[in-house]
Coordinates of C-alpha atoms in Angstrom, one line a residue:
M1 CA -93.3 -91.1 -8.3
G2 CA -91.6 -87.9 -9.5
N3 CA -89.9 -87.1 -12.7
D4 CA -86.4 -88.0 -11.3
Q5 CA -87.7 -91.3 -10.0
I6 CA -89.3 -92.2 -13.3
D7 CA -86.0 -91.4 -15.1
Q8 CA -84.2 -93.8 -12.7
H9 CA -86.7 -96.6 -12.8
F10 CA -88.0 -96.6 -16.4
A11 CA -85.3 -98.9 -17.9
A12 CA -85.9 -101.7 -15.4
G13 CA -89.6 -101.0 -14.9
G14 CA -92.8 -102.4 -16.2
E15 CA -96.3 -101.3 -16.9
T16 CA -96.4 -99.0 -13.8
E17 CA -93.5 -97.0 -15.0
L18 CA -95.0 -96.9 -18.5
H19 CA -98.3 -95.6 -17.2
R20 CA -96.5 -92.9 -15.2
A21 CA -94.5 -91.9 -18.3
I22 CA -97.7 -91.6 -20.3
E23 CA -99.3 -89.5 -17.5
L24 CA -96.3 -87.2 -17.4
Y25 CA -95.4 -86.9 -21.1
G26 CA -98.5 -88.1 -23.1
Q27 CA -100.1 -84.7 -23.6
P28 CA -96.9 -82.7 -24.3
L29 CA -95.8 -85.4 -26.8
L30 CA -99.3 -85.2 -28.5
R31 CA -98.9 -81.4 -28.9
Y32 CA -95.4 -81.9 -30.2
C33 CA -96.4 -84.5 -32.7
H34 CA -99.4 -82.6 -33.8
N35 CA -97.2 -79.6 -34.5
I36 CA -94.9 -81.7 -36.7
L37 CA -97.6 -83.6 -38.5
C38 CA -100.3 -81.0 -38.6
D39 CA -102.9 -83.8 -38.2
Y40 CA -104.4 -84.7 -34.9
A41 CA -105.2 -88.3 -35.7
E42 CA -101.7 -89.0 -37.0
A43 CA -100.3 -87.3 -33.9
Q44 CA -102.3 -89.6 -31.7
D45 CA -100.9 -92.6 -33.6
A46 CA -97.4 -91.2 -33.4
V47 CA -97.6 -90.8 -29.6
Q48 CA -98.9 -94.4 -29.3
V49 CA -96.1 -95.7 -31.4
T50 CA -93.6 -93.7 -29.4
F51 CA -94.7 -95.2 -26.1
I52 CA -94.7 -98.7 -27.6
K53 CA -91.2 -98.2 -29.0
A54 CA -90.1 -96.8 -25.6
Y55 CA -91.5 -99.7 -23.7
N56 CA -90.1 -102.3 -26.0
K57 CA -86.6 -100.6 -25.9
R58 CA -86.7 -99.5 -22.3
N59 CA -83.6 -101.6 -21.6
T60 CA -81.6 -99.3 -23.9
F61 CA -82.6 -96.2 -21.8
K62 CA -79.5 -95.1 -19.9
N63 CA -80.0 -94.0 -16.2
G64 CA -78.8 -90.5 -15.6
T65 CA -80.3 -89.3 -18.9
S66 CA -83.5 -87.4 -19.4
L67 CA -86.5 -89.7 -20.1
R68 CA -88.3 -86.7 -21.5
A69 CA -85.5 -86.0 -24.1
W70 CA -85.4 -89.7 -24.9
L71 CA -89.2 -89.9 -25.5
Y72 CA -89.1 -86.7 -27.6
R73 CA -86.3 -88.1 -29.7
I74 CA -88.4 -91.3 -30.3
A75 CA -91.5 -89.1 -31.1
Y76 CA -89.5 -87.0 -33.5
T77 CA -88.2 -90.0 -35.5
T78 CA -91.6 -91.6 -35.5
C79 CA -93.1 -88.4 -36.9
I80 CA -90.5 -88.2 -39.6
D81 CA -91.1 -91.9 -40.5
I82 CA -94.8 -91.1 -40.8
L83 CA -94.1 -88.2 -43.1
R84 CA -91.8 -90.3 -45.2
K85 CA -94.3 -93.1 -45.5
K86 CA -97.0 -90.5 -46.4
K87 CA -94.8 -89.0 -49.1
I88 CA -94.0 -92.4 -50.6
L89 CA -97.6 -93.4 -50.6
S90 CA -98.5 -90.1 -52.4
I91 CA -95.8 -90.8 -55.0
I92 CA -96.9 -94.4 -55.5
S93 CA -100.5 -93.4 -56.0
L94 CA -99.5 -90.5 -58.3
M95 CA -101.5 -88.2 -56.1
P96 CA -100.6 -84.5 -56.5
S97 CA -98.8 -83.3 -53.3
S98 CA -101.5 -80.6 -52.8
L99 CA -104.0 -83.4 -52.2
A100 CA -101.7 -85.2 -49.8
A101 CA -101.6 -82.3 -47.4
P102 CA -103.2 -83.0 -44.1
A103 CA -106.7 -81.7 -43.6
N104 CA -107.3 -78.9 -41.2
D105 CA -108.7 -80.3 -37.9
N106 CA -109.6 -76.9 -36.6
L107 CA -107.1 -77.0 -33.8
I108 CA -105.1 -74.3 -35.5
G109 CA -106.2 -71.5 -37.8
D110 CA -105.8 -71.9 -41.6
D111 CA -103.3 -69.0 -41.8
L112 CA -101.1 -70.5 -39.1
R113 CA -101.4 -74.0 -40.5
D114 CA -100.4 -72.9 -44.0
A115 CA -97.5 -70.9 -42.6
L116 CA -96.3 -73.9 -40.5
L117 CA -96.5 -76.1 -43.6
T118 CA -93.9 -73.9 -45.3
L119 CA -91.5 -75.0 -42.6
S120 CA -89.8 -78.4 -42.8
P121 CA -90.9 -80.9 -40.1
T122 CA -87.6 -80.4 -38.3
E123 CA -88.2 -76.6 -38.3
R124 CA -91.8 -77.0 -37.1
A125 CA -90.6 -79.3 -34.3
L126 CA -87.9 -76.9 -33.2
V127 CA -90.2 -73.8 -33.2
F128 CA -92.8 -75.8 -31.3
S129 CA -90.3 -77.0 -28.7
R130 CA -88.9 -73.5 -28.1
V131 CA -92.2 -71.5 -28.2
I132 CA -94.8 -73.8 -26.8
D133 CA -92.9 -76.3 -24.6
E134 CA -90.1 -73.7 -23.7
T135 CA -87.6 -76.5 -24.1
S136 CA -84.0 -75.5 -23.3
Y137 CA -81.3 -75.7 -25.9
A138 CA -79.5 -78.3 -23.7
D139 CA -82.6 -80.5 -23.9
L140 CA -83.0 -79.9 -27.6
E141 CA -79.4 -80.9 -28.1
A142 CA -80.2 -84.3 -26.5
I143 CA -83.4 -84.7 -28.6
Y144 CA -82.0 -83.7 -32.0
Q145 CA -78.4 -84.8 -31.3
V146 CA -77.2 -81.5 -32.8
P147 CA -75.0 -78.8 -31.0
A148 CA -77.0 -76.2 -29.2
T149 CA -75.4 -73.4 -31.2
T150 CA -76.6 -75.0 -34.4
L151 CA -80.1 -75.3 -33.0
R152 CA -80.1 -71.7 -32.0
K153 CA -79.3 -70.6 -35.6
R154 CA -81.8 -73.1 -37.1
Y155 CA -84.5 -71.7 -34.7
E156 CA -83.8 -68.1 -35.6
R157 CA -84.0 -69.0 -39.3
A158 CA -87.2 -71.0 -38.9
K159 CA -88.8 -68.2 -36.8
A160 CA -87.9 -65.6 -39.6
K161 CA -89.3 -68.0 -42.3
L162 CA -92.5 -68.5 -40.3
A163 CA -92.9 -64.7 -39.7
K164 CA -92.4 -64.0 -43.4
S165 CA -94.9 -66.7 -44.4
L166 CA -97.5 -65.3 -42.0
K167 CA -97.0 -61.8 -43.3
E168 CA -97.6 -63.1 -46.9
T169 CA -100.6 -65.3 -46.1
N170 CA -102.4 -63.6 -43.2
S171 CA -105.0 -61.2 -44.5
Y172 CA -104.6 -59.0 -41.4
Y173 CA -100.9 -58.4 -42.3
V174 CA -101.7 -58.0 -46.0
R175 CA -104.4 -55.3 -45.1
L176 CA -101.9 -53.7 -42.7
E177 CA -99.2 -53.5 -45.4
E178 CA -101.7 -52.1 -48.0
S179 CA -102.9 -49.4 -45.7
K180 CA -99.4 -48.0 -45.3

C-alpha cells in the first residue's frame, strides 16, 4: 500500500492501515517530536499518543488531504500539550525552570541543544521541518494552519535567532571571533 493509498483508506481503515501509517511516518514523527521536546523518551511518548489520537479520530480525517500533514499537526499539538503540562508541573512544584529543562540524551550536542532551547517550540518545529524533513511550505501551511508567507518569515527569523545563539554559545565560533 503506497502513500496515496494509505491517505485514501486511513479514515475507514483499521489496524492494518494504522500499522502502515506507523511504518511510513513513525520515525519521521519521532525525529520531529524529539526536535520540539529535546527529550527522546518524551518524543517517543508523543509519537505513541499521536498515533492513538489519529486512530481514535480517524473518521475525522478527510479523504483528499495529506495524512502526513494531519499526523504532523496532531504530533505538534501533542508536543505543545506535553510542554504545557511540564511547565505547569514545574510551577506547581516550585522547581526553578533551569532544573525543569530536559536532560541531554546525547543525540545532539550540548551547544546545539542549548541553542535550540533558545527557540520556542514552534520555532524548533519549523526549523526542523524545513531543514531535516525538507517539508514544503504548502505542507507546513496544512500542519500549522498558518499562511505559507507567514511561515517563511517565521522560519527566517528562527534561523537567524538560532545562528546568533550558536555563535554566542559555541566555543568554536567564540574562538574564531576572538582570533580576528
